[in-house]
Amino acid sequence: MASRHTLCLLVLAAAGVAGASTVAYDDRALVIDGQRRIILSGAIHYPRSTPEMWPDLINKAKRGGLNTIETYVFWNGHEPRRRQYNFKGNYDIVRFFREIHTAGMYAILRIGPYVCAEWNYGGLPAWLRDIPGMQFRLHNEPFEREMETFTTLIVNKMKEASMFAGQGGPIILAQIENEYGDIMAQLNNNRSASQYIHWCADMANKQKVGVPWIMCQQNHDLPHNVINTCNGFYCHDWYPNRTGIPKMWTENWIGWFKKWGLPDFHRTTEDSAFAVAMFFQKRGSVMNYYMYHGGTNFSRTTGGPYLTTSYDYDAPLDEYGNIRQPKYGHLKNLHNVLLSMETTLVHGEYNESSYGENITVTKYTYGDSSVCFVSNQLHDRDVNVTLGGTHLVPAWSVSILPDCKTVAFNTAKIKTPASVMVMRPSTAEEPEALNWSWMPEKLRPFMTDDCGSFRKNQLLEQITTSGDQSDYLWYMTSLEHKGEGTYTLYVNTTGHELCAFVNGELVGQKHSTNSDYAFQLESLAKLHSGKNYISLLSGTVGLTNYGALFELVPAGIVGGPVKLVGPNGTAIDLTKNSWSYATGLDGEHRQIHLDKPGNNWRGHNEGIVPVYRPFTWYKTSFDAPAGEEAVVVDLLGLNKGAAWVNGNSLGRYWPSYAAAEMDGCHVCDYRREFNAAGDESDLQCLTGCGEPSQRFYHVPRSFLRRDGEPNTLILFEEAGGDPTRAAFRTVAVATTACASPGAEVCGEHGVIAGVDVVRGSCGAYYEGGCETKAALQTFTAACVGRE
Ligand SMILES: *[C@@H]1O[C@H](CO)[C@@H](O)[C@H](O)[C@H]1NC(C)=O
Ligand SMILES: *[C@@H]1O[C@H](CO)[C@@H](O)[C@H](O)[C@H]1NC(C)=O
Ligand SMILES: *[C@@H]1O[C@H](CO)[C@@H](O)[C@H](O)[C@H]1NC(C)=O
Ligand SMILES: *[C@@H]1O[C@H](CO)[C@@H](O)[C@H](O)[C@H]1NC(C)=O
Ligand SMILES: *[C@@H]1O[C@H](CO)[C@@H](O)[C@H](O)[C@H]1NC(C)=O
Ligand SMILES: *[C@@H]1O[C@H](CO)[C@@H](O)[C@H](O)[C@H]1NC(C)=O
Ligand SMILES: *[C@@H]1O[C@H](CO)[C@@H](O)[C@H](O)[C@H]1NC(C)=O
Ligand SMILES: *[C@@H]1O[C@H](CO)[C@@H](O)[C@H](O)[C@H]1NC(C)=O
Ligand SMILES: CC(=O)N[C@H]1CO[C@H](CO)[C@@H](O)[C@@H]1O
């Protein structure tokens, strides 16, 4: 039985790589070369890792039992300025699809080009706003022209590289727009929105890509020439709103993203498997994990509003590309069971029967083979179900019986041991302290209102003014004052952070919280007789990426008010003053992060660097840690800023921002509907409460020089921190306990009850054994009784 299935899979896999394929569909499945197929896919966003990481990530996905890789396409990464394109490095999209092809996998191309994705502006370039008459994602010529130009460019690139299935390439599905149904609802099904979504479908179909076009979350007003798909934590109760199209799940949210100030989200392995099994129990046939590898990287343009630099997502492959157990292994086992039943699932006659409230048995029958699913959706009760024997089905779980007699898989019974991530010093000994040099950010030019690029008697919106070419925008003004006076300065801003300088002195610094971007800064302002200068530096931490008309969500000191209020109540309103504007910091314009010669770094080898000094650049050199393990830099002690290694952006850092303490940090029960998007009281399985939202920052190996040449780390610290505690570490993955299949080594609440040594097959990733008794004793002594 098993060997027949293995053979069958090999033949199908070979068919997937060789030559041109046709892709069609019917009400059950995608039909590739005339055969209905089950698609098990995982999202990997190419810019969130490096080209050097891609083959390993893709191959791990394949070994995890997937046959398809999915990605969005990131417009503002590819076209940062109008008609100036970037397809290099981690934006080399054709290379990414070639890697998928080389691995013998299928691909799903989700062009959008609006992608949401917790990505700056949802992937739309900020320069779009400068085009007259522009309305994002509605029926208007300026938007549609730009969208069509970019979509055509991507399609043509893929065609030139023969990446579509009909050309012998891996792409079997393409997506246009993204979750627009939700936006139409927010716009009350406005006519312009309806015209737009139909235009999108027609424009896409004109591209002649030879594979079906999909639209996710388009449950209403669905154009006739696209397939509607589901996104969510669960999609078993969702059905496509048309006959003749298969049930597809484009985003199975396997975890969740993190914002500054929030702890880590975890979706349990049991519940993740439950959702997948339920989907296939209820006639699903195409499923994609969002994310399979979330990745790192958020440079300025890649992070969404207030998102951490890590986009780990609790995915089966962690931020660094390491296998996260037991999630990876448990889902792999599930994939293998599902694929072993492929023919019966996509052809079988479907019969569902209830065995009591929330207990469902589904039987697929095809010829003389039948496969069964038994689901128990009760939250608190295990049940015995009789089906060719009696089977205990735990609460909130699904059992799969490939012969309708024996249970091959239960979603709540994990046989894969867990892994833990260990951050190790980069050398065997504690690393030698790094030698730092430093340089102040040149603020002086901005401490008067003389050097701006233009003036206006108005407080302007930040994105319009800066074009998002920098996180920072200066608002500078001056006023005459008679005699000395002590005032309170009030500035209202829509976020995300603000620094106030009065006559060259920093008087106040404040930032938004993750739930509320608008705030008021209040600080002391001492005026002297004569001319006084007020300079306000506004900063963004990623732009809004979601919602109807999200391009109208403002940033910066839009309209203020900005005023000075004296103790006697006298108020000086500066809102309509003459404000002078400048985008970006001096150090950004001079590209200090590239470490060009001629910069006046101070204090090298003198051991004196100022700490807790705002607006300071720091530089150090370091040796690349030996080995192949992922490298991180621990930035504990720093406050907020940005980091670069050898000129490569590591993204924004903010280790001073601790995650909130929440009830959900102390409770985790998989037997319930998971919801990370819900209100706080509903959250569970959180970790890292009270700790920095992000302390470790990924340094991809390809950023490092290997031949013993020194590497350079440059930090821009804007709020004042201590770089002397920074250190490089490598990330090791350790297995906590290794259970032989079926054995339950772990005791209650994840306490290690015993340590065993297993040869050969403890989860497919683990090979070999442990040879000496001493090792076993050491592990036993160190581990038993611990969590
Ligand atoms: C649709 O919404 C857009 C954006 O709010 C608006 O400009 C337009 O007038 C609306 N059209 C209709 C027909 O309501
Ligand atoms: C799809 O949904 C819409 C809105 O709920 C409904 O009007 C329409 O009848 C549905 N179509 C099908 C084929 O189910
Ligand atoms: C579906 O299964 C139930 C329970 O086993 C059975 O009574 C019924 O006849 C089946 N229906 C069909 C159409 O096979
Ligand atoms: C069955 O499931 C539904 C939907 O989740 C839930 O509302 C209901 O309370 C469940 N019934 C029982 C007996 O648990
Ligand atoms: C299921 O059946 C087994 C064996 O008959 C029995 O020991 C167990 O208590 C039953 N469990 C439940 C939840 O009914
Ligand atoms: C009110 O207070 C301001 C600031 O201290 C001072 O400059 C001003 O002269 C005061 N006005 C009156 C009428 O006292
Ligand atoms: C400015 O912020 C304060 C404090 O949040 C608020 O009370 C006030 O209404 C705001 N003013 C305006 C004009 O928004
Ligand atoms: C730091 O500088 C001191 C003094 O020049 C030197 O002895 C030491 O090796 C340096 N450390 C590193 C890590 O470069
Ligand atoms: C770690 C990483 O991949 N960083 C990248 C983030 O994105 C920017 C802009 O595309 C790249 O320059 C970085 O290399």
PDB file of N, CA and C in Angstrom, residues 435-483:
ATOM      1  N   ASN A 435      34.746  47.334  19.534  1.00  0.00           N
ATOM      2  CA  ASN A 435      35.290  48.693  19.635  1.00  0.00           C
ATOM      3  C   ASN A 435      34.436  49.625  18.786  1.00  0.00           C
ATOM      4  N   TRP A 436      33.884  50.620  19.398  1.00  0.00           N
ATOM      5  CA  TRP A 436      32.975  51.513  18.685  1.00  0.00           C
ATOM      6  C   TRP A 436      33.615  52.857  18.387  1.00  0.00           C
ATOM      7  N   SER A 437      33.258  53.416  17.253  1.00  0.00           N
ATOM      8  CA  SER A 437      33.506  54.828  17.037  1.00  0.00           C
ATOM      9  C   SER A 437      32.155  55.481  16.766  1.00  0.00           C
ATOM     10  N   TRP A 438      32.118  56.779  16.781  1.00  0.00           N
ATOM     11  CA  TRP A 438      30.816  57.446  16.704  1.00  0.00           C
ATOM     12  C   TRP A 438      30.916  58.770  15.977  1.00  0.00           C
ATOM     13  N   MET A 439      29.754  59.319  15.677  1.00  0.00           N
ATOM     14  CA  MET A 439      29.666  60.579  14.952  1.00  0.00           C
ATOM     15  C   MET A 439      28.289  61.165  15.261  1.00  0.00           C
ATOM     16  N   PRO A 440      28.235  62.450  15.567  1.00  0.00           N
ATOM     17  CA  PRO A 440      26.895  63.010  15.810  1.00  0.00           C
ATOM     18  C   PRO A 440      26.150  63.220  14.494  1.00  0.00           C
ATOM     19  N   GLU A 441      24.861  63.038  14.506  1.00  0.00           N
ATOM     20  CA  GLU A 441      24.054  63.445  13.354  1.00  0.00           C
ATOM     21  C   GLU A 441      24.068  64.969  13.311  1.00  0.00           C
ATOM     22  N   LYS A 442      24.270  65.523  12.120  1.00  0.00           N
ATOM     23  CA  LYS A 442      24.376  66.981  11.997  1.00  0.00           C
ATOM     24  C   LYS A 442      22.981  67.597  12.044  1.00  0.00           C
ATOM     25  N   LEU A 443      22.640  68.174  13.185  1.00  0.00           N
ATOM     26  CA  LEU A 443      21.304  68.746  13.351  1.00  0.00           C
ATOM     27  C   LEU A 443      21.292  70.255  13.112  1.00  0.00           C
ATOM     28  N   ARG A 444      22.471  70.863  13.259  1.00  0.00           N
ATOM     29  CA  ARG A 444      22.540  72.324  13.241  1.00  0.00           C
ATOM     30  C   ARG A 444      21.790  72.974  12.078  1.00  0.00           C
ATOM     31  N   PRO A 445      21.950  72.465  10.845  1.00  0.00           N
ATOM     32  CA  PRO A 445      21.259  73.139   9.726  1.00  0.00           C
ATOM     33  C   PRO A 445      19.742  73.208   9.910  1.00  0.00           C
ATOM     34  N   PHE A 446      19.206  72.301  10.717  1.00  0.00           N
ATOM     35  CA  PHE A 446      17.747  72.242  10.868  1.00  0.00           C
ATOM     36  C   PHE A 446      17.259  72.964  12.111  1.00  0.00           C
ATOM     37  N   MET A 447      18.206  73.604  12.823  1.00  0.00           N
ATOM     38  CA  MET A 447      17.836  74.250  14.076  1.00  0.00           C
ATOM     39  C   MET A 447      17.367  75.684  13.868  1.00  0.00           C
ATOM     40  N   THR A 448      17.422  76.150  12.603  1.00  0.00           N
ATOM     41  CA  THR A 448      16.769  77.414  12.240  1.00  0.00           C
ATOM     42  C   THR A 448      15.799  77.073  11.112  1.00  0.00           C
ATOM     43  N   ASP A 449      15.096  78.052  10.615  1.00  0.00           N
ATOM     44  CA  ASP A 449      14.171  77.743   9.518  1.00  0.00           C
ATOM     45  C   ASP A 449      14.695  78.249   8.176  1.00  0.00           C
ATOM     46  N   ASP A 450      16.031  78.327   8.056  1.00  0.00           N
ATOM     47  CA  ASP A 450      16.618  78.915   6.847  1.00  0.00           C
ATOM     48  C   ASP A 450      16.878  77.910   5.726  1.00  0.00           C
ATOM     49  N   CYS A 451      17.018  76.631   6.068  1.00  0.00           N
ATOM     50  CA  CYS A 451      17.566  75.709   5.062  1.00  0.00           C
ATOM     51  C   CYS A 451      16.528  74.771   4.447  1.00  0.00           C
ATOM     52  N   GLY A 452      15.256  75.023   4.696  1.00  0.00           N
ATOM     53  CA  GLY A 452      14.241  74.126   4.141  1.00  0.00           C
ATOM     54  C   GLY A 452      14.204  74.196   2.619  1.00  0.00           C
ATOM     55  N   SER A 453      13.510  73.239   2.011  1.00  0.00           N
ATOM     56  CA  SER A 453      13.437  73.253   0.552  1.00  0.00           C
ATOM     57  C   SER A 453      12.265  74.093   0.055  1.00  0.00           C
ATOM     58  N   PHE A 454      11.283  74.353   0.914  1.00  0.00           N
ATOM     59  CA  PHE A 454      10.200  75.284   0.568  1.00  0.00           C
ATOM     60  C   PHE A 454       9.474  75.692   1.844  1.00  0.00           C
ATOM     61  N   ARG A 455       8.614  76.715   1.738  1.00  0.00           N
ATOM     62  CA  ARG A 455       7.857  77.201   2.900  1.00  0.00           C
ATOM     63  C   ARG A 455       6.370  77.172   2.591  1.00  0.00           C
ATOM     64  N   LYS A 456       5.604  77.138   3.660  1.00  0.00           N
ATOM     65  CA  LYS A 456       4.148  77.171   3.502  1.00  0.00           C
ATOM     66  C   LYS A 456       3.565  77.637   4.838  1.00  0.00           C
ATOM     67  N   ASN A 457       2.485  78.420   4.784  1.00  0.00           N
ATOM     68  CA  ASN A 457       1.862  78.885   6.036  1.00  0.00           C
ATOM     69  C   ASN A 457       0.864  77.847   6.528  1.00  0.00           C
ATOM     70  N   GLN A 458       1.337  76.629   6.626  1.00  0.00           N
ATOM     71  CA  GLN A 458       0.425  75.515   6.883  1.00  0.00           C
ATOM     72  C   GLN A 458       1.257  74.325   7.346  1.00  0.00           C
ATOM     73  N   LEU A 459       0.638  73.463   8.178  1.00  0.00           N
ATOM     74  CA  LEU A 459       1.314  72.235   8.607  1.00  0.00           C
ATOM     75  C   LEU A 459       0.866  71.108   7.691  1.00  0.00           C
ATOM     76  N   LEU A 460       1.779  70.610   6.873  1.00  0.00           N
ATOM     77  CA  LEU A 460       1.429  69.706   5.779  1.00  0.00           C
ATOM     78  C   LEU A 460       1.473  68.237   6.195  1.00  0.00           C
ATOM     79  N   GLU A 461       0.747  67.449   5.449  1.00  0.00           N
ATOM     80  CA  GLU A 461       0.755  66.003   5.626  1.00  0.00           C
ATOM     81  C   GLU A 461       2.131  65.479   5.200  1.00  0.00           C
ATOM     82  N   GLN A 462       2.635  64.479   5.938  1.00  0.00           N
ATOM     83  CA  GLN A 462       4.028  64.071   5.754  1.00  0.00           C
ATOM     84  C   GLN A 462       4.305  63.273   4.470  1.00  0.00           C
ATOM     85  N   ILE A 463       3.432  62.302   4.136  1.00  0.00           N
ATOM     86  CA  ILE A 463       3.744  61.423   2.995  1.00  0.00           C
ATOM     87  C   ILE A 463       3.697  62.228   1.693  1.00  0.00           C
ATOM     88  N   THR A 464       2.702  63.124   1.595  1.00  0.00           N
ATOM     89  CA  THR A 464       2.602  63.983   0.412  1.00  0.00           C
ATOM     90  C   THR A 464       3.860  64.822   0.272  1.00  0.00           C
ATOM     91  N   THR A 465       4.355  65.303   1.412  1.00  0.00           N
ATOM     92  CA  THR A 465       5.463  66.242   1.395  1.00  0.00           C
ATOM     93  C   THR A 465       6.795  65.550   1.130  1.00  0.00           C
ATOM     94  N   SER A 466       7.001  64.379   1.748  1.00  0.00           N
ATOM     95  CA  SER A 466       8.301  63.709   1.640  1.00  0.00           C
ATOM     96  C   SER A 466       8.330  62.683   0.517  1.00  0.00           C
ATOM     97  N   GLY A 467       7.167  62.321  -0.013  1.00  0.00           N
ATOM     98  CA  GLY A 467       7.123  61.257  -1.021  1.00  0.00           C
ATOM     99  C   GLY A 467       7.605  59.940  -0.459  1.00  0.00           C
ATOM    100  N   ASP A 468       7.648  59.813   0.852  1.00  0.00           N
ATOM    101  CA  ASP A 468       8.147  58.618   1.533  1.00  0.00           C
ATOM    102  C   ASP A 468       9.586  58.299   1.118  1.00  0.00           C
ATOM    103  N   GLN A 469      10.360  59.316   0.804  1.00  0.00           N
ATOM    104  CA  GLN A 469      11.766  59.081   0.461  1.00  0.00           C
ATOM    105  C   GLN A 469      12.618  58.901   1.719  1.00  0.00           C
ATOM    106  N   SER A 470      12.034  59.212   2.876  1.00  0.00           N
ATOM    107  CA  SER A 470      12.718  59.034   4.156  1.00  0.00           C
ATOM    108  C   SER A 470      11.637  58.839   5.203  1.00  0.00           C
ATOM    109  N   ASP A 471      12.040  58.294   6.366  1.00  0.00           N
ATOM    110  CA  ASP A 471      11.096  58.247   7.484  1.00  0.00           C
ATOM    111  C   ASP A 471      10.860  59.645   8.065  1.00  0.00           C
ATOM    112  N   TYR A 472      11.786  60.562   7.778  1.00  0.00           N
ATOM    113  CA  TYR A 472      11.821  61.811   8.540  1.00  0.00           C
ATOM    114  C   TYR A 472      11.441  63.032   7.716  1.00  0.00           C
ATOM    115  N   LEU A 473      10.711  63.922   8.373  1.00  0.00           N
ATOM    116  CA  LEU A 473      10.390  65.223   7.774  1.00  0.00           C
ATOM    117  C   LEU A 473      10.558  66.308   8.841  1.00  0.00           C
ATOM    118  N   TRP A 474      11.313  67.351   8.472  1.00  0.00           N
ATOM    119  CA  TRP A 474      11.496  68.502   9.368  1.00  0.00           C
ATOM    120  C   TRP A 474      10.418  69.545   9.106  1.00  0.00           C
ATOM    121  N   TYR A 475       9.826  70.071  10.207  1.00  0.00           N
ATOM    122  CA  TYR A 475       8.925  71.216  10.157  1.00  0.00           C
ATOM    123  C   TYR A 475       9.623  72.303  10.988  1.00  0.00           C
ATOM    124  N   MET A 476       9.995  73.444  10.371  1.00  0.00           N
ATOM    125  CA  MET A 476      10.794  74.448  11.075  1.00  0.00           C
ATOM    126  C   MET A 476      10.142  75.820  10.967  1.00  0.00           C
ATOM    127  N   THR A 477      10.137  76.532  12.078  1.00  0.00           N
ATOM    128  CA  THR A 477       9.571  77.880  12.026  1.00  0.00           C
ATOM    129  C   THR A 477      10.291  78.776  13.039  1.00  0.00           C
ATOM    130  N   SER A 478      10.000  80.086  13.007  1.00  0.00           N
ATOM    131  CA  SER A 478      10.598  81.009  13.968  1.00  0.00           C
ATOM    132  C   SER A 478       9.559  82.030  14.408  1.00  0.00           C
ATOM    133  N   LEU A 479       9.820  82.639  15.559  1.00  0.00           N
ATOM    134  CA  LEU A 479       8.906  83.677  16.046  1.00  0.00           C
ATOM    135  C   LEU A 479       9.685  84.687  16.876  1.00  0.00           C
ATOM    136  N   GLU A 480       9.197  85.907  16.876  1.00  0.00           N
ATOM    137  CA  GLU A 480       9.795  86.958  17.702  1.00  0.00           C
ATOM    138  C   GLU A 480       9.137  86.929  19.073  1.00  0.00           C
ATOM    139  N   HIS A 481       9.949  87.166  20.117  1.00  0.00           N
ATOM    140  CA  HIS A 481       9.381  87.215  21.460  1.00  0.00           C
ATOM    141  C   HIS A 481      10.004  88.371  22.227  1.00  0.00           C
ATOM    142  N   LYS A 482       9.168  89.075  23.006  1.00  0.00           N
ATOM    143  CA  LYS A 482       9.682  90.189  23.810  1.00  0.00           C
ATOM    144  C   LYS A 482      10.061  89.666  25.183  1.00  0.00           C
ATOM    145  N   GLY A 483      11.292  89.804  25.581  1.00  0.00           N
ATOM    146  CA  GLY A 483      11.749  89.357  26.896  1.00  0.00           C
ATOM    147  C   GLY A 483      11.800  87.846  26.970  1.00  0.00           C
TER     148      GLY A 483
END
